[in-house]
XYZ file of C-alpha atoms in Angstrom:
567
model
C -16.202 13.049 -20.694
C -18.609 15.405 -18.941
C -20.684 14.153 -16.047
C -24.478 14.279 -16.371
C -26.441 17.034 -14.737
C -27.484 16.502 -11.126
C -31.082 15.754 -12.071
C -30.016 13.078 -14.547
C -27.584 11.638 -12.027
C -30.450 11.292 -9.551
C -32.464 9.313 -12.097
C -29.580 7.067 -13.064
C -28.345 6.382 -9.570
C -31.824 5.259 -8.658
C -31.369 2.527 -11.249
C -28.022 1.504 -9.767
C -29.373 1.270 -6.235
C -31.896 -1.387 -7.238
C -30.130 -4.509 -5.988
C -31.021 -7.756 -7.791
C -32.575 -10.487 -5.678
C -30.543 -13.720 -5.736
C -32.154 -16.925 -6.967
C -33.078 -19.428 -4.237
C -30.019 -21.553 -5.087
C -27.664 -18.579 -4.680
C -26.422 -16.441 -1.802
C -25.302 -12.802 -1.740
C -21.513 -12.829 -1.581
C -20.817 -9.074 -1.686
C -23.096 -6.075 -1.470
C -23.059 -2.339 -0.864
C -26.120 -0.136 -0.552
C -24.689 2.835 -2.456
C -21.801 3.533 -4.819
C -18.483 4.430 -3.258
C -18.086 8.117 -2.433
C -17.328 10.220 -5.469
C -18.862 7.765 -7.954
C -22.179 8.177 -9.779
C -24.035 5.660 -11.931
C -24.387 6.563 -15.609
C -26.156 3.611 -17.208
C -26.470 -0.141 -17.250
C -23.330 -1.661 -18.767
C -23.611 -2.666 -22.410
C -24.519 -6.346 -22.684
C -21.435 -7.068 -24.807
C -19.007 -5.151 -22.571
C -16.197 -7.594 -21.767
C -15.168 -7.882 -18.132
C -11.632 -9.106 -17.427
C -12.860 -11.106 -14.477
C -10.620 -12.472 -11.734
C -11.879 -15.075 -9.298
C -10.015 -15.746 -6.076
C -10.279 -19.370 -5.037
C -10.077 -20.539 -1.442
C -6.495 -21.367 -0.540
C -5.387 -24.685 0.880
C -4.042 -23.482 4.254
C -3.907 -19.682 4.771
C -3.900 -20.083 8.558
C -0.814 -22.271 8.326
C 0.937 -19.653 6.212
C 0.026 -16.956 8.736
C 1.638 -19.069 11.466
C 4.807 -19.337 9.390
C 4.850 -15.576 8.788
C 4.524 -14.936 12.518
C 7.437 -17.276 13.220
C 9.877 -16.046 10.566
C 9.122 -12.378 11.399
C 9.503 -12.604 15.181
C 13.097 -11.936 16.317
C 12.492 -14.023 19.451
C 11.355 -17.109 17.509
C 13.804 -19.910 16.565
C 12.573 -19.711 12.954
C 13.257 -15.971 12.627
C 14.588 -15.155 9.173
C 13.981 -18.659 7.786
C 11.871 -17.440 4.873
C 9.979 -19.645 2.465
C 10.629 -20.200 -1.216
C 7.996 -19.544 -3.855
C 7.168 -23.251 -4.030
C 6.850 -23.490 -0.259
C 4.444 -20.547 -0.119
C 2.399 -22.019 -2.948
C 2.013 -25.276 -1.021
C -0.141 -23.237 1.395
C -1.998 -21.133 -1.189
C -2.687 -23.629 -3.986
C -6.429 -24.480 -4.038
C -7.585 -28.041 -3.531
C -8.745 -30.082 -6.516
C -12.250 -29.989 -5.047
C -12.274 -26.190 -5.131
C -10.861 -25.956 -8.655
C -13.318 -28.514 -9.997
C -16.313 -26.845 -8.350
C -15.469 -23.437 -9.815
C -14.505 -24.728 -13.265
C -17.717 -26.760 -13.524
C -19.752 -23.679 -12.630
C -17.967 -21.617 -15.286
C -18.471 -24.368 -17.863
C -22.237 -24.215 -17.388
C -22.000 -20.637 -18.684
C -19.714 -21.564 -21.583
C -16.614 -20.145 -19.909
C -13.107 -21.520 -19.515
C -10.694 -19.843 -17.077
C -6.910 -19.661 -17.045
C -4.597 -19.297 -14.064
C -3.838 -15.673 -13.149
C -1.372 -16.464 -10.371
C 1.528 -18.838 -10.001
C -0.277 -20.838 -7.308
C -3.544 -20.970 -9.248
C -5.502 -19.313 -6.443
C -6.491 -16.551 -8.872
C -8.068 -17.454 -12.193
C -8.969 -15.170 -15.084
C -11.791 -15.278 -17.594
C -13.305 -12.765 -20.008
C -17.047 -12.472 -19.479
C -19.614 -10.339 -21.345
C -21.568 -8.175 -18.917
C -24.816 -9.914 -19.857
C -23.346 -13.301 -18.919
C -21.845 -11.889 -15.720
C -25.248 -10.512 -14.734
C -26.800 -13.942 -15.195
C -24.142 -16.065 -13.519
C -23.702 -13.667 -10.579
C -27.251 -12.377 -10.170
C -25.733 -8.922 -10.649
C -26.460 -5.692 -12.489
C -23.171 -4.390 -13.856
C -23.349 -0.631 -14.280
C -21.152 2.084 -15.769
C -19.985 4.447 -13.010
C -18.088 7.730 -13.302
C -15.773 9.335 -10.779
C -16.970 12.895 -10.194
C -13.520 14.472 -9.836
C -11.476 12.632 -12.469
C -14.280 11.818 -14.949
C -12.800 8.318 -15.242
C -15.316 5.510 -15.718
C -15.505 1.889 -14.641
C -17.991 -0.958 -14.692
C -18.997 -2.368 -11.315
C -22.022 -3.798 -9.536
C -23.510 -3.008 -6.149
C -24.160 -6.676 -5.443
C -23.296 -10.110 -6.723
C -24.264 -13.625 -5.703
C -22.790 -17.096 -6.047
C -24.301 -20.584 -6.176
C -24.681 -22.218 -2.780
C -22.466 -25.022 -4.087
C -19.521 -22.582 -4.186
C -19.690 -21.550 -0.535
C -16.222 -22.030 0.901
C -14.660 -22.301 -2.560
C -14.700 -18.675 -3.805
C -13.253 -15.807 -1.770
C -13.994 -12.898 -4.112
C -14.860 -11.951 -7.680
C -13.280 -8.957 -9.372
C -14.549 -6.600 -10.703
C -17.319 -6.639 -8.155
C -18.365 -3.989 -5.641
C -15.010 -2.233 -5.119
C -14.608 1.168 -6.772
C -10.902 1.819 -6.656
C -9.746 5.314 -7.537
C -6.062 5.022 -6.654
C -4.654 8.466 -5.965
C -0.992 9.421 -5.644
C -0.108 11.212 -2.447
C 2.430 13.918 -3.359
C 1.445 17.564 -3.240
C 3.629 20.014 -5.185
C 4.476 23.023 -3.055
C 6.176 26.314 -3.573
C 9.360 25.032 -3.058
C 19.197 -9.092 25.831
C 20.486 -7.929 22.805
C 22.990 -5.035 22.663
C 21.647 -1.913 24.329
C 20.051 0.293 21.689
C 21.514 3.790 21.967
C 19.063 6.573 22.709
C 17.964 7.768 19.265
C 18.860 11.396 18.689
C 18.562 13.509 15.543
C 21.710 14.381 13.675
C 22.734 17.971 13.103
C 21.413 19.309 9.807
C 22.379 22.212 7.600
C 20.382 25.388 8.210
C 19.008 25.190 4.653
C 17.162 21.970 5.537
C 14.495 24.001 7.342
C 13.370 25.338 3.969
C 14.353 22.645 1.465
C 14.792 18.931 2.133
C 17.389 17.049 0.100
C 19.007 13.612 0.466
C 21.817 15.246 2.435
C 19.319 16.657 4.942
C 17.777 13.232 5.497
C 21.192 11.600 5.770
C 22.141 14.125 8.416
C 18.857 14.034 10.328
C 18.519 10.244 10.472
C 22.278 9.540 10.247
C 21.873 7.443 7.104
C 25.217 6.223 5.698
C 26.422 7.597 2.370
C 28.666 4.664 1.474
C 27.718 2.521 -1.496
C 25.883 -0.778 -0.959
C 27.838 -3.882 -1.896
C 25.414 -6.799 -2.370
C 23.984 -6.918 -5.891
C 21.235 -9.395 -4.970
C 19.756 -6.972 -2.408
C 17.141 -4.985 -4.338
C 14.433 -2.385 -3.856
C 11.260 -2.040 -5.935
C 9.382 1.211 -6.618
C 5.830 0.924 -7.970
C 4.094 3.404 -10.271
C 0.465 3.651 -11.384
C -1.907 6.011 -13.260
C 0.582 7.102 -15.930
C 3.384 8.145 -13.620
C 6.646 7.825 -15.548
C 10.137 8.038 -14.054
C 12.560 10.168 -16.043
C 16.199 9.135 -16.387
C 17.311 12.655 -17.322
C 15.608 14.117 -14.245
C 17.253 11.471 -12.068
C 20.651 12.274 -13.546
C 20.167 15.989 -12.871
C 18.944 15.250 -9.350
C 21.997 13.163 -8.519
C 24.366 15.707 -10.029
C 22.818 18.452 -7.918
C 22.060 16.647 -4.655
C 24.350 13.584 -4.622
C 27.507 14.757 -6.399
C 29.489 12.263 -4.287
C 28.190 9.275 -6.277
C 28.741 8.351 -9.913
C 25.480 9.275 -11.620
C 26.605 7.612 -14.860
C 26.637 4.271 -13.014
C 23.446 4.848 -11.039
C 20.012 4.236 -12.504
C 17.115 1.816 -12.451
C 15.731 -1.189 -14.263
C 12.125 -1.227 -15.470
C 9.536 -3.973 -15.018
C 6.204 -3.783 -16.852
C 2.913 -5.101 -15.466
C -0.429 -4.888 -17.300
C 1.270 -3.309 -20.291
C 2.909 -0.553 -18.254
C 5.370 1.686 -20.082
C 7.872 4.346 -19.083
C 8.220 6.897 -21.912
C 10.941 9.496 -21.587
C 10.755 13.236 -22.184
C 9.533 16.285 -20.309
C 5.988 15.715 -21.529
C 5.943 12.338 -19.806
C 7.456 13.421 -16.505
C 5.525 12.360 -13.415
C 6.255 14.103 -10.132
C 5.229 11.042 -8.092
C 7.427 8.648 -10.042
C 10.346 11.078 -10.012
C 9.975 11.680 -6.281
C 9.967 7.967 -5.489
C 12.922 7.143 -7.726
C 15.036 10.140 -6.810
C 14.762 9.538 -3.075
C 15.213 5.766 -3.142
C 18.223 5.965 -5.440
C 19.446 9.142 -3.749
C 19.341 7.562 -0.267
C 19.785 3.799 -0.753
C 23.164 4.444 -2.319
C 24.070 1.687 -4.751
C 21.094 -0.577 -3.982
C 19.793 -1.962 -7.320
C 16.407 -0.364 -8.000
C 13.541 -1.684 -10.125
C 10.859 0.727 -11.343
C 7.627 -1.291 -11.601
C 5.309 0.475 -14.032
C 1.699 -0.731 -14.055
C -0.607 -0.026 -16.983
C -4.203 1.172 -16.982
C -6.077 -1.726 -18.527
C -8.947 -1.509 -16.059
C -7.485 -4.194 -13.807
C -6.625 -4.063 -10.162
C -3.106 -2.641 -10.256
C -2.251 -3.465 -6.639
C -3.390 -7.059 -7.073
C -1.650 -7.565 -10.407
C 1.570 -6.134 -8.985
C 1.608 -8.495 -6.050
C 0.670 -11.599 -8.077
C 3.480 -10.852 -10.543
C 5.998 -10.478 -7.739
C 4.774 -13.679 -6.093
C 5.437 -15.493 -9.377
C 9.077 -14.371 -9.304
C 11.761 -16.518 -7.703
C 13.681 -13.390 -6.695
C 11.373 -10.434 -5.919
C 12.934 -7.273 -4.460
C 13.576 -7.513 -0.736
C 11.946 -4.096 -0.222
C 8.885 -2.728 -2.039
C 7.647 0.856 -1.625
C 4.298 2.165 -2.883
C 3.004 5.729 -2.639
C -0.611 5.153 -3.666
C -3.786 4.247 -1.826
C -7.473 4.944 -1.380
C -10.248 5.064 1.176
C -10.812 1.735 2.860
C -14.557 2.217 2.472
C -14.203 2.069 -1.319
C -12.864 -1.491 -1.218
C -15.088 -4.527 -0.753
C -14.027 -6.438 2.375
C -13.492 -9.596 0.308
C -11.178 -7.756 -2.102
C -9.260 -6.087 0.722
C -8.729 -9.422 2.460
C -7.504 -11.049 -0.749
C -4.964 -8.304 -1.409
C -3.828 -8.164 2.195
C -3.269 -11.919 2.240
C -1.158 -11.566 -0.896
C 1.092 -9.177 1.033
C 1.279 -11.844 3.740
C 2.620 -14.279 1.149
C 5.402 -11.916 0.116
C 6.226 -11.286 3.762
C 6.680 -15.024 4.305
C 9.256 -14.892 1.517
C 11.236 -12.181 3.277
C 9.951 -9.082 1.469
C 9.432 -5.810 3.372
C 6.335 -4.067 1.974
C 5.902 -0.360 2.675
C 2.981 1.914 1.801
C 2.466 5.630 2.289
C -0.260 6.054 4.918
C -2.107 8.760 2.935
C -2.448 12.539 2.868
C -5.893 13.275 4.275
C -5.460 13.160 8.038
C -8.364 11.228 9.534
C -10.547 11.950 6.480
C -10.233 10.979 2.835
C -9.190 12.795 -0.335
C -12.469 14.761 -0.306
C -12.276 15.338 3.477
C -15.507 13.414 3.851
C -16.200 11.122 6.780
C -17.865 7.811 6.318
C -21.617 8.128 6.180
C -21.904 6.934 9.763
C -19.645 9.763 10.951
C -16.523 7.698 11.592
C -12.998 8.694 10.637
C -11.954 7.252 7.277
C -8.964 4.863 7.311
C -6.950 4.240 4.159
C -6.162 1.078 2.246
C -3.825 -0.752 1.903
C -2.193 1.121 4.832
C -4.553 -0.632 7.254
C -3.474 -4.111 6.164
C -1.620 -5.783 9.069
C 0.974 -7.464 6.818
C 2.709 -4.314 5.597
C 4.395 -1.262 7.095
C 2.534 2.056 6.770
C 4.661 5.202 6.756
C 3.361 8.593 7.903
C 4.927 12.051 7.673
C 6.454 14.689 9.895
C 7.116 18.355 9.287
C 9.966 20.530 10.506
C 13.334 19.877 12.079
C 14.292 20.249 15.742
C 11.696 19.312 16.635
C 9.827 17.258 14.077
C 6.043 17.573 14.282
C 3.381 15.291 12.943
C 2.393 16.596 9.515
C -1.226 17.747 9.453
C -1.916 15.701 6.321
C -0.436 12.446 7.698
C -3.195 9.839 7.492
C -3.575 7.532 10.429
C -6.151 5.781 12.512
C -7.755 2.380 12.863
C -8.939 -0.058 10.213
C -12.607 -0.978 10.049
C -11.774 -4.212 8.189
C -8.720 -5.710 9.871
C -8.382 -6.703 13.508
C -5.582 -5.298 15.615
C -2.574 -7.648 15.446
C -0.923 -8.772 18.653
C 2.434 -7.274 17.685
C 1.094 -3.752 18.277
C -1.615 -4.259 20.888
C 0.432 -3.133 23.914
C 1.486 0.093 22.184
C -2.082 0.829 21.090
C -3.499 0.187 24.550
C -1.132 2.788 25.962
C -2.225 5.339 23.370
C -5.931 4.676 23.879
C -5.599 5.140 27.624
C -4.784 8.814 27.088
C -6.104 9.651 23.607
C -7.726 13.043 23.158
C -10.333 11.261 20.999
C -11.747 8.616 23.349
C -12.425 5.103 22.121
C -16.032 5.581 23.220
C -16.533 8.463 20.760
C -17.684 6.084 18.031
C -15.459 7.831 15.483
C -13.027 4.941 15.064
C -12.635 1.240 15.719
C -10.311 0.898 18.736
C -9.950 -2.836 18.048
C -8.795 -2.313 14.459
C -5.332 -2.508 12.965
C -3.711 0.819 13.868
C -1.500 2.816 11.505
C 0.911 4.360 10.587
C 3.712 2.252 11.997
C 6.541 4.760 11.555
C 7.151 8.167 9.994
C 9.826 10.250 8.348
C 10.018 13.843 7.226
C 7.539 14.431 4.392
C 7.500 18.152 3.540
C 9.496 20.529 1.342
C 11.267 17.761 -0.605
C 13.277 19.049 -3.559
C 12.425 17.052 -6.702
C 13.515 17.595 -10.285
C 10.538 17.161 -12.589
C 10.603 17.913 -16.317
C 13.978 19.557 -15.818
C 12.829 21.921 -13.081
C 13.305 21.802 -9.328
C 10.018 21.798 -7.453
C 8.930 21.254 -3.871
C 6.811 18.241 -2.945
C 5.139 17.073 0.245
C 3.199 13.998 1.241
C 3.542 10.609 2.832
C 4.609 9.450 -0.621
C 7.875 11.233 0.151
C 8.191 9.392 3.452
C 7.691 5.809 2.289
C 10.716 5.829 -0.071
C 12.854 7.303 2.713
C 12.085 4.541 5.183
C 12.273 1.911 2.433
C 15.786 3.129 1.638
C 16.823 2.774 5.271
C 15.565 -0.818 5.340
C 17.351 -1.581 2.052
C 20.644 -0.310 3.486
C 20.191 -2.358 6.654
C 19.489 -5.401 4.467
C 22.703 -4.745 2.563
C 24.709 -4.689 5.774
C 23.009 -7.874 6.950
C 23.664 -9.601 3.621
C 27.360 -8.734 3.870
C 27.407 -10.701 7.126
C 25.464 -13.645 5.734
C 22.258 -12.636 7.542
C 18.762 -12.789 5.968
C 16.819 -9.625 5.071
C 14.531 -8.076 7.657
C 11.390 -9.269 5.838
C 7.997 -8.377 7.288
C 9.014 -5.547 9.580
C 6.225 -4.915 12.056
C 6.909 -7.551 14.747
C 10.516 -6.311 14.810
C 9.509 -2.633 14.750
C 7.043 -2.892 17.638
C 9.329 -5.231 19.564
C 13.093 -5.227 19.427
C 13.349 -2.013 17.380
C 10.691 0.072 19.141
C 13.344 2.012 21.049
C 15.195 2.934 17.858
C 12.790 5.731 16.919
C 12.765 9.379 17.872
C 9.429 10.055 19.522
C 7.305 12.781 17.927
C 4.961 14.372 20.455
C 3.677 17.437 18.601
C 1.154 17.795 15.793
C -2.204 16.356 14.797
C -3.973 15.063 11.671
C -7.276 16.949 11.249
C -10.154 15.870 9.059
C -13.905 15.311 9.068
C -14.365 18.714 10.691
C -12.296 17.684 13.731
C -8.733 18.112 14.957
C -8.174 14.410 14.395
C -5.724 12.540 16.588
C -2.841 14.174 18.416
C 0.768 13.053 18.433
C 1.695 11.699 21.852
C 4.449 9.962 23.755
C 4.947 6.491 22.317
C 2.934 5.233 19.351
C 0.232 7.524 17.963
C -1.983 7.582 14.818
C -0.162 10.615 13.408
C 3.472 9.453 13.396
C 3.399 5.834 14.562
C 6.436 4.875 16.630
C 8.249 8.023 15.505
C 11.101 8.758 13.099
C 14.139 6.534 12.564
C 17.657 6.691 13.914
C 19.849 4.619 11.605
C 22.527 3.907 14.242
C 19.879 2.669 16.681
C 18.152 0.569 14.018
C 21.527 -0.928 13.149
C 21.854 -2.208 16.677
C 18.281 -3.524 16.688
C 19.033 -5.330 13.413
C 21.954 -7.195 14.987
C 24.632 -5.137 13.252
C 26.330 -3.625 16.314
């Protein structure tokens, strides 16, 4: 659909900015003064428009679960690697009867009956007409359009809850978040054992122009032998109609991994929210093909699941994680190459999703996200309205590993597009505080500049090469760049380490960051050149040690092997 003219937009957005006043017995639970960047208000939502509402109930003991995650993820802790089962995690996240009764009674007064939307029952689902939602939430649900994509969604700038629900409800979705998930790839023209000093492997001369699995195997010394443990799996997520093509994968393996049997190498498909994966050149998606070709092409023999998420207007990230939490055997590694500006996500929604990643981490799952492709800005190279750099989400969540990008070989440089910085929503976790303090003491952008939150969760955590990747898409070889190329690379390395550990009866690496910033911090090749410009600035500069362009640096598989107890 076409967007309204600017004059009409001005009239309509004035309507959307009028925030309802909560009744005396209610309190404002979430509010924003303006629509998220890139969105304009079109009209008040039709009274009979059905909202697929999700309500996140307060969990029984999230602090206790966080303590368990810290213990099982810390290599120096006696409980390291002693991950929880699904039932054990749910004993922390299941709401109390008091909370469930309070929320269900409130819904009943509006003629509504909810069903569980998560295995633990901490998320419930109910279909609500917009007119009813406006009444029960003191809201004004409005139809918004995204200026660049023309996609529309129904959201509100404010909603309220009864005072009786304080402490019982964490967030309501859809509410004030305006997610516009964007894929990152950009098509281009083409006393443990001593960790050995990480050094890059020698690469073919052609790798300077075109990156293939062989180049990455050479550079990071990734083994080419086939994995052996069938229960060790990797998951690759796909959103916004990105479909992975089996014929393109077969051609890719024949051309770039002729040493493995392509007829016995493929992927399983898991559908969420009605996701599909049609085949044929007309359905080819460069993002999906990139992610699949480089996980399967690098994590040789590791069983791969392609998780395709439909576009039913729901929160794809949330639905993905709740589905995986309901599984007794989720993949041990999950890589995602999508994200958005942190400012577009309501703090309550961001916290709920981030805590869901914490739950998977407690079960021994390594979650990796591409850090983003906009340097210190966002996809429109716009700063936040207060002039601060714009962090990305979910990369700024402290319970996952964010992967940035480098460019070039010998030496690698921080890629100019590699998103990195400091979260405005999440506090800096202790596992990285010493590294961040060192960076801040010599940063070219001082903490006093006001452009970023020096106390926030810092990202990315690590990086890999992310430019000039050869991908076969719709039968043709094309070049791709972006942090979405880097996340599958590092995910593949972790999957191979997990395979080696499983062969020795050891648990998977699980939530990686305490290990990465601690025992494994010396297993990365430091990247000291490059910067990530945005917002009309040069952004941050790569520096010795951790930096917001490349994190801890790029991986050395032999050194990581030692850090993982495989020497």
